[in-house]
Short mmCIF file of C-alpha atoms in Angstrom, two decimals:
data_model
loop_
_atom_site.label_atom_id
_atom_site.label_comp_id
_atom_site.label_asym_id
_atom_site.label_seq_id
_atom_site.Cartn_x
_atom_site.Cartn_y
_atom_site.Cartn_z
CA MET J 695 -35.97 -199.49 -36.07
CA ALA J 696 -33.50 -199.86 -33.22
CA ASP J 697 -32.54 -203.23 -31.77
CA THR J 698 -35.10 -202.74 -28.99
CA PRO J 699 -38.80 -201.80 -29.19
CA ALA J 700 -40.34 -198.86 -27.35
CA THR J 701 -41.58 -201.31 -24.70
CA PHE J 702 -38.00 -202.17 -23.69
CA LEU J 703 -37.00 -201.07 -20.19
CA GLU J 704 -33.33 -201.25 -19.25
CA GLY J 705 -32.79 -203.28 -16.10
CA PHE J 706 -36.19 -204.92 -16.40
CA HIS J 707 -36.01 -206.89 -19.64
CA ASN J 708 -33.58 -209.58 -20.76
CA LEU J 709 -31.71 -207.61 -23.43
CA ASP J 710 -30.28 -210.63 -25.28
CA GLU J 711 -33.71 -212.21 -25.63
CA ILE J 712 -35.26 -208.92 -26.75
CA LYS J 713 -32.68 -208.52 -29.51
CA SER J 714 -33.29 -212.05 -30.79
CA LEU J 715 -37.05 -211.64 -31.26
CA LYS J 716 -37.06 -209.54 -34.47
CA TYR J 717 -39.96 -207.21 -33.74
CA LYS J 718 -42.24 -206.09 -36.58
CA ARG J 719 -44.40 -203.03 -36.93
CA LEU J 720 -48.14 -203.74 -36.93
CA GLY J 721 -49.28 -201.97 -40.08
CA GLU J 722 -48.97 -198.19 -39.69
CA THR J 723 -49.33 -198.29 -35.90
CA ASP J 724 -46.53 -197.46 -33.50
CA LEU J 725 -46.76 -200.97 -32.06
CA PHE J 726 -43.71 -203.15 -32.68
CA VAL J 727 -44.40 -206.74 -31.69
CA PRO J 728 -42.47 -210.03 -31.72
CA PRO J 729 -43.51 -212.98 -33.91
CA LEU J 730 -44.96 -214.67 -30.79
CA THR J 731 -47.61 -212.87 -28.76
CA PHE J 732 -49.78 -213.86 -25.81
CA GLY J 733 -53.33 -215.16 -26.22
CA GLY J 734 -55.21 -214.90 -22.93
CA ALA J 735 -58.35 -216.96 -23.52
CA HIS J 736 -57.47 -219.45 -20.75
CA LEU J 737 -56.15 -217.14 -18.02
CA SER J 738 -59.08 -217.74 -15.68
CA HIS J 739 -59.04 -221.56 -15.88
CA GLY J 740 -58.83 -223.07 -12.39
CA VAL J 741 -59.01 -219.67 -10.67
CA MET J 742 -61.24 -219.06 -7.63
CA PHE J 743 -62.79 -215.59 -7.41
CA ASP J 744 -64.26 -213.69 -4.46
CA ASN J 745 -68.01 -213.42 -4.95
CA GLN J 746 -68.17 -209.90 -3.54
CA THR J 747 -65.08 -208.20 -4.99
CA GLY J 748 -64.78 -210.28 -8.15
CA GLN J 749 -61.03 -210.53 -7.59
CA PRO J 750 -59.04 -213.79 -7.78
CA ILE J 751 -58.43 -215.53 -4.46
CA THR J 752 -56.40 -218.56 -5.46
CA GLY J 753 -55.39 -220.54 -8.53
CA HIS J 754 -54.20 -217.48 -10.45
CA GLU J 755 -50.56 -217.64 -9.40
CA ASN J 756 -49.46 -219.67 -12.43
CA ALA J 757 -51.14 -217.29 -14.88
CA VAL J 758 -49.68 -214.23 -13.15
CA ASN J 759 -46.16 -215.71 -13.13
CA THR J 760 -46.43 -216.69 -16.81
CA ILE J 761 -47.59 -213.21 -17.85
CA ARG J 762 -44.80 -211.49 -15.94
CA GLU J 763 -42.14 -213.88 -17.23
CA ALA J 764 -43.39 -213.41 -20.79
CA ILE J 765 -43.07 -209.61 -20.49
CA LYS J 766 -39.55 -209.82 -19.08
CA ARG J 767 -38.56 -212.02 -22.01
CA GLY J 768 -39.92 -209.65 -24.63
CA ILE J 769 -43.55 -210.65 -25.20
CA ASN J 770 -45.22 -207.26 -25.18
CA TYR J 771 -48.69 -207.86 -26.70
CA PHE J 772 -51.51 -209.50 -24.72
CA ASP J 773 -54.89 -210.38 -26.24
CA VAL J 774 -58.04 -210.92 -24.16
CA ALA J 775 -61.79 -210.35 -24.51
CA PRO J 776 -64.87 -209.96 -22.29
CA LEU J 777 -66.02 -213.29 -23.74
CA TYR J 778 -63.05 -215.17 -22.29
CA GLY J 779 -63.98 -216.58 -18.90
CA ALA J 780 -66.99 -214.23 -18.80
CA GLY J 781 -64.66 -211.26 -18.16
CA LYS J 782 -62.48 -213.08 -15.64
CA CYS J 783 -59.49 -213.41 -17.98
CA GLU J 784 -59.32 -209.61 -18.16
CA ILE J 785 -59.38 -209.50 -14.35
CA VAL J 786 -56.47 -211.95 -14.01
CA LEU J 787 -54.47 -210.05 -16.62
CA GLY J 788 -55.16 -206.79 -14.79
CA VAL J 789 -53.87 -208.27 -11.54
CA ALA J 790 -50.72 -209.60 -13.21
CA LEU J 791 -49.90 -206.25 -14.79
CA GLN J 792 -50.16 -204.13 -11.64
CA PRO J 793 -46.43 -204.02 -10.79
CA ILE J 794 -45.36 -203.79 -14.46
CA PRO J 795 -44.70 -200.33 -15.99
CA ARG J 796 -47.49 -199.47 -18.47
CA SER J 797 -44.91 -198.64 -21.14
CA ALA J 798 -43.69 -202.28 -21.15
CA TYR J 799 -46.74 -203.86 -22.80
CA TYR J 800 -49.66 -203.49 -25.21
CA ILE J 801 -53.18 -204.69 -24.41
CA ALA J 802 -55.82 -205.78 -26.92
CA THR J 803 -59.40 -206.56 -25.99
CA LYS J 804 -62.67 -206.80 -27.90
CA VAL J 805 -66.22 -205.56 -28.31
CA GLY J 806 -69.29 -207.10 -29.94
CA ARG J 807 -69.39 -210.26 -27.83
CA ASN J 808 -69.93 -209.40 -24.19
CA HIS J 809 -69.15 -211.29 -20.99
CA ASN J 810 -72.61 -212.92 -21.12
CA CYS J 811 -71.69 -214.44 -24.51
CA GLN J 812 -74.29 -212.33 -26.31
CA PHE J 813 -73.69 -210.48 -29.56
CA ASP J 814 -74.26 -206.73 -29.40
CA TYR J 815 -72.51 -204.39 -31.82
CA SER J 816 -74.53 -201.26 -30.97
CA ALA J 817 -72.77 -198.02 -30.07
CA SER J 818 -74.14 -198.12 -26.52
CA SER J 819 -72.89 -201.67 -26.01
CA VAL J 820 -69.43 -200.79 -27.34
CA LEU J 821 -69.12 -197.87 -24.92
CA LYS J 822 -70.26 -200.01 -21.99
CA THR J 823 -67.98 -202.91 -22.94
CA VAL J 824 -64.89 -200.71 -23.23
CA GLU J 825 -65.68 -199.07 -19.89
CA GLU J 826 -66.03 -202.48 -18.22
CA SER J 827 -62.80 -203.77 -19.80
CA LEU J 828 -60.87 -200.72 -18.59
CA ARG J 829 -62.13 -201.40 -15.07
CA ARG J 830 -61.30 -205.13 -15.15
CA LEU J 831 -57.88 -204.51 -16.67
CA ARG J 832 -57.21 -201.55 -14.34
CA LEU J 833 -56.16 -199.35 -17.26
CA SER J 834 -56.84 -195.80 -18.40
CA TYR J 835 -56.54 -196.66 -22.10
CA ILE J 836 -56.43 -199.73 -24.34
CA ASP J 837 -53.90 -200.11 -27.14
CA VAL J 838 -56.08 -202.16 -29.51
CA VAL J 839 -59.82 -202.83 -29.50
CA HIS J 840 -61.09 -205.52 -31.86
CA VAL J 841 -64.60 -205.84 -33.17
CA HIS J 842 -65.05 -209.49 -32.25
CA ASP J 843 -66.27 -211.96 -34.90
CA ILE J 844 -67.81 -209.44 -37.27
CA GLU J 845 -69.63 -212.13 -39.27
CA PHE J 846 -72.22 -212.17 -36.47
CA ALA J 847 -72.85 -208.41 -36.71
CA ASP J 848 -75.49 -206.69 -38.78
CA PHE J 849 -73.25 -205.16 -41.45
CA ASN J 850 -75.01 -201.80 -41.40
CA THR J 851 -74.69 -201.61 -37.59
CA LEU J 852 -71.01 -202.47 -37.90
CA LEU J 853 -70.42 -199.61 -40.34
CA THR J 854 -72.69 -196.97 -38.78
CA GLU J 855 -72.39 -197.67 -35.04
CA THR J 856 -69.63 -200.07 -33.98
CA LEU J 857 -66.71 -198.64 -35.94
CA PRO J 858 -67.70 -194.95 -35.62
CA VAL J 859 -68.01 -195.13 -31.82
CA LEU J 860 -64.61 -196.83 -31.62
CA ASP J 861 -63.27 -194.02 -33.81
CA LYS J 862 -64.60 -191.50 -31.29
CA LEU J 863 -62.93 -193.40 -28.46
CA ARG J 864 -59.73 -193.35 -30.51
CA ASN J 865 -60.00 -189.58 -30.95
CA ASP J 866 -60.59 -189.26 -27.20
CA GLY J 867 -57.41 -191.24 -26.43
CA ILE J 868 -59.21 -194.12 -24.73
CA VAL J 869 -58.46 -196.49 -27.61
CA LYS J 870 -55.29 -196.20 -29.67
CA TYR J 871 -56.03 -198.53 -32.59
CA ILE J 872 -59.03 -200.28 -34.13
CA ALA J 873 -58.98 -203.91 -35.29
CA ILE J 874 -61.49 -206.35 -36.75
CA ASN J 875 -61.48 -210.12 -36.65
CA CYS J 876 -63.56 -212.98 -38.01
CA TYR J 877 -63.27 -216.35 -39.72
CA PRO J 878 -64.26 -215.37 -43.32
CA ILE J 879 -61.28 -213.49 -44.78
CA GLU J 880 -63.31 -211.92 -47.57
CA LEU J 881 -65.51 -210.23 -44.95
CA LEU J 882 -62.44 -208.59 -43.43
CA LYS J 883 -61.63 -207.15 -46.85
CA GLU J 884 -65.21 -206.04 -47.54
CA THR J 885 -65.34 -204.22 -44.20
CA ILE J 886 -62.07 -202.43 -44.93
CA GLU J 887 -63.37 -201.38 -48.35
CA LYS J 888 -66.72 -200.06 -47.11
CA SER J 889 -65.80 -198.57 -43.74
CA LYS J 890 -65.35 -194.80 -43.48
CA VAL J 891 -63.38 -195.45 -40.30
CA LYS J 892 -59.69 -196.32 -40.58
CA ILE J 893 -59.06 -199.94 -39.58
CA ASP J 894 -55.51 -200.46 -38.33
CA ILE J 895 -55.26 -204.22 -37.77
CA ILE J 896 -56.97 -207.45 -38.80
CA GLN J 897 -56.88 -210.72 -36.90
CA SER J 898 -57.50 -214.00 -38.69
CA TYR J 899 -57.82 -217.39 -37.07
CA CYS J 900 -57.46 -221.00 -38.30
CA ARG J 901 -56.40 -219.70 -41.74
CA CYS J 902 -52.65 -220.14 -41.34
CA THR J 903 -52.51 -223.82 -40.45
CA LEU J 904 -51.05 -227.02 -41.82
CA PHE J 905 -54.44 -227.88 -43.38
CA ASP J 906 -55.69 -224.42 -44.41
CA ASN J 907 -53.12 -221.80 -45.39
CA SER J 908 -55.55 -219.49 -47.20
CA LEU J 909 -54.53 -216.38 -45.24
CA VAL J 910 -51.33 -216.29 -47.29
CA ASP J 911 -53.27 -215.50 -50.47
CA HIS J 912 -54.66 -212.34 -48.86
CA ILE J 913 -51.51 -211.00 -47.23
CA PRO J 914 -50.63 -208.71 -50.22
CA TYR J 915 -54.06 -207.05 -49.96
CA PHE J 916 -53.55 -206.12 -46.30
CA LYS J 917 -49.91 -205.15 -46.81
CA GLU J 918 -50.79 -202.78 -49.66
CA ARG J 919 -53.17 -201.00 -47.29
CA LYS J 920 -50.60 -200.98 -44.47
CA ILE J 921 -52.88 -202.98 -42.18
CA GLY J 922 -51.31 -205.06 -39.42
CA ILE J 923 -51.82 -208.83 -39.68
CA ILE J 924 -52.29 -210.98 -36.58
CA ASN J 925 -52.62 -214.73 -36.93
CA ALA J 926 -54.38 -216.85 -34.31
CA ALA J 927 -55.45 -220.46 -33.67
CA SER J 928 -52.60 -222.10 -35.55
CA TYR J 929 -53.62 -225.39 -33.91
CA GLY J 930 -56.97 -225.22 -35.70
CA MET J 931 -58.85 -224.94 -32.37
CA GLY J 932 -57.59 -228.34 -31.30
CA LEU J 933 -57.41 -230.13 -34.67
CA LEU J 934 -53.61 -230.06 -34.64
CA THR J 935 -52.94 -231.22 -31.09
CA LYS J 936 -52.59 -234.57 -29.35
CA GLY J 937 -55.65 -233.89 -27.21
CA LYS J 938 -59.21 -235.05 -27.80
CA LEU J 939 -61.07 -232.87 -30.28
CA PRO J 940 -63.92 -231.01 -28.53
CA ASP J 941 -67.43 -232.08 -29.51
CA TRP J 942 -68.36 -228.52 -30.47
CA HIS J 943 -65.71 -228.19 -33.19
CA PRO J 944 -67.35 -226.92 -36.42
CA ALA J 945 -64.92 -228.55 -38.88
CA LYS J 946 -66.29 -230.89 -41.51
CA LEU J 947 -65.63 -234.63 -41.30
CA GLU J 948 -63.03 -234.74 -44.09
CA THR J 949 -60.95 -232.08 -42.36
CA ILE J 950 -61.25 -233.77 -38.97
CA GLU J 951 -60.21 -237.15 -40.39
CA ALA J 952 -57.21 -235.66 -42.23
CA CYS J 953 -56.01 -233.93 -39.06
CA ALA J 954 -56.47 -237.17 -37.10
CA GLU J 955 -54.39 -239.05 -39.68
CA ALA J 956 -51.66 -236.40 -39.54
CA THR J 957 -51.67 -236.50 -35.75
CA LYS J 958 -51.27 -240.30 -35.80
CA ILE J 959 -48.30 -240.02 -38.16
CA CYS J 960 -46.66 -237.67 -35.68
CA ASN J 961 -47.54 -239.78 -32.66
CA ASP J 962 -46.07 -242.89 -34.31
CA ARG J 963 -42.82 -240.98 -34.81
CA GLY J 964 -42.72 -239.57 -31.31
CA VAL J 965 -43.47 -236.07 -32.56
CA ASP J 966 -45.97 -233.52 -31.21
CA ILE J 967 -48.00 -232.18 -34.14
CA SER J 968 -48.65 -228.91 -32.31
CA ARG J 969 -44.96 -228.08 -32.62
CA LEU J 970 -45.19 -228.53 -36.38
CA ALA J 971 -48.28 -226.34 -36.45
CA ILE J 972 -46.75 -223.42 -34.60
CA ASP J 973 -43.48 -223.65 -36.52
CA HIS J 974 -45.50 -223.36 -39.74
CA ALA J 975 -47.05 -220.11 -38.46
CA PHE J 976 -43.71 -218.68 -37.35
CA ARG J 977 -42.16 -219.39 -40.78
CA THR J 978 -45.01 -217.89 -42.82
CA GLU J 979 -43.82 -214.69 -44.50
CA GLY J 980 -45.94 -211.56 -44.21
CA ILE J 981 -47.65 -212.27 -40.89
CA ASP J 982 -46.71 -209.71 -38.26
CA THR J 983 -47.33 -211.91 -35.23
CA THR J 984 -48.98 -215.15 -34.12
CA LEU J 985 -51.06 -215.34 -30.95
CA VAL J 986 -50.53 -218.44 -28.83
CA GLY J 987 -52.32 -219.38 -25.61
CA LEU J 988 -49.38 -219.58 -23.20
CA LYS J 989 -50.80 -221.37 -20.18
CA ASP J 990 -47.51 -221.72 -18.29
CA VAL J 991 -43.81 -220.87 -18.38
CA GLU J 992 -42.99 -224.30 -19.83
CA LEU J 993 -45.15 -223.60 -22.89
CA LEU J 994 -43.65 -220.11 -23.14
CA ASN J 995 -40.16 -221.65 -23.19
CA GLU J 996 -41.17 -224.23 -25.79
CA ASN J 997 -42.63 -221.66 -28.16
CA LEU J 998 -39.65 -219.35 -27.83
CA HIS J 999 -37.37 -222.31 -28.56
CA ILE J 1000 -39.30 -223.23 -31.72
CA LEU J 1001 -39.33 -219.61 -32.83
CA ARG J 1002 -35.57 -219.30 -32.52
CA ASN J 1003 -34.43 -222.78 -33.50
CA GLY J 1004 -37.15 -224.33 -35.65
CA LEU J 1005 -37.78 -228.08 -35.74
CA ASP J 1006 -35.35 -230.95 -35.30
CA GLU J 1007 -34.64 -233.55 -38.01
CA LYS J 1008 -37.24 -236.02 -36.76
CA GLU J 1009 -39.90 -233.31 -36.77
CA LEU J 1010 -38.93 -232.15 -40.24
CA GLU J 1011 -39.34 -235.68 -41.56
CA ALA J 1012 -42.76 -235.95 -39.95
CA GLN J 1013 -43.67 -232.58 -41.46
CA LYS J 1014 -43.04 -233.97 -44.94
CA GLU J 1015 -45.37 -236.92 -44.31
CA VAL J 1016 -48.04 -234.68 -42.81
CA SER J 1017 -47.95 -232.35 -45.81
CA LYS J 1018 -48.80 -235.28 -48.09
CA VAL J 1019 -51.97 -235.92 -46.08
CA PHE J 1020 -53.13 -232.33 -46.37
CA GLU J 1021 -52.31 -232.08 -50.08
CA LYS J 1022 -55.23 -234.48 -50.73
CA LEU J 1023 -57.77 -232.41 -48.78
CA THR J 1024 -60.73 -231.01 -50.72
CA VAL J 1025 -62.42 -229.43 -47.67
CA ARG J 1026 -60.15 -227.17 -45.65
CA HIS J 1027 -62.52 -224.83 -43.79
CA TRP J 1028 -65.91 -224.63 -42.08
CA GLU J 1029 -66.93 -221.16 -43.20
CA GLY J 1030 -70.62 -220.43 -42.67
CA ILE J 1031 -71.40 -223.39 -40.40
CA GLU J 1032 -71.45 -221.48 -37.12
CA LEU J 1033 -73.19 -218.50 -38.71
CA GLU J 1034 -75.95 -220.76 -40.00
CA LYS J 1035 -76.43 -222.20 -36.49
CA TYR J 1036 -76.63 -218.69 -35.07
CA ARG J 1037 -79.21 -217.50 -37.58
CA ARG J 1038 -81.30 -220.61 -37.06
CA ASN J 1039 -81.51 -220.23 -33.28
CA LYS J 1040 -79.72 -217.27 -31.68
CA THR J 1041 -80.59 -218.16 -28.09
CA GLU J 1042 -79.44 -221.76 -28.47
CA PHE J 1043 -76.20 -220.63 -30.11
CA GLU J 1044 -75.44 -218.10 -27.37
CA ASN J 1045 -76.04 -220.80 -24.74
CA TYR J 1046 -73.61 -223.01 -26.63
CA LEU J 1047 -71.05 -220.19 -26.53
CA LYS J 1048 -71.49 -219.81 -22.77
CA GLY J 1049 -70.35 -223.42 -22.39
CA LEU J 1050 -67.21 -222.73 -24.40
CA ALA J 1051 -66.35 -219.59 -22.45
CA GLN J 1052 -66.39 -221.13 -18.97
#
């Protein structure tokens, strides 16, 4: 491809930064994205909304400025969902994008988990969810629609309702590409094998991390089928950060303790383990892009710096010590734990999700 992606606009973008980002094609789509893309799960944090109009009143300025700065510097793919902030993250993103030419960015949102944190993969729910997302985002079409966390769907409903109705929306030009995401990687593959609908992109989370790098083993499968690969949650949903681990985290004790030990090693050396975690994702061959929650311009700058320059010597030394900790791990994932909770008590689990989405 040329030095610049189709989203490049002369006089709007920083050309030097665009050329340094090394865009990749997402599978067989016409979307060319940089290695770093924008996760929007936190866009509504601290924002006050008008009760009547539903529009942000105050507190959204930082998010809006970060989104616009990211676009100018070459970040062209933004990921949100009705689940995030009970639909309010989509609203903030829609506000931020108003003065930006539509050709300068790609938008991904999701179906299957609605703004009330309930699971509904029926055709009628998909149609309603897409319609609501278009309204909140102020768009006439969406570039990518993900089926959100497919492990919680009835598999037959997924194959006979969810994916076919998205295919119809794709044929109608309302949706350009269809994606699926979930935690169990084998389920992504099974869905691809059994679906009569073409799946363009998969999104995997917490499977390209310092403690669990299992996504790498499956990259050839997706590449052979020309399916785009998006990586998310390289921090292990908080396991690989300096912050306090949330009480709701589903990881098993051995994994939590290993991540805590690795974090202490970094802290003792004056190193931020999250920088090691994101560098690992950026250096993993075969992944098309990694989503990162970019809460402000400072974090945007930091991630772009790591992407272009890698780690310093002190961080590289810490990385060697951390790798020794994770080599001893026998439990690297928490597959099935959340699904078991959901099957045991759906109402209780959806209430738990509402707490996470606020």
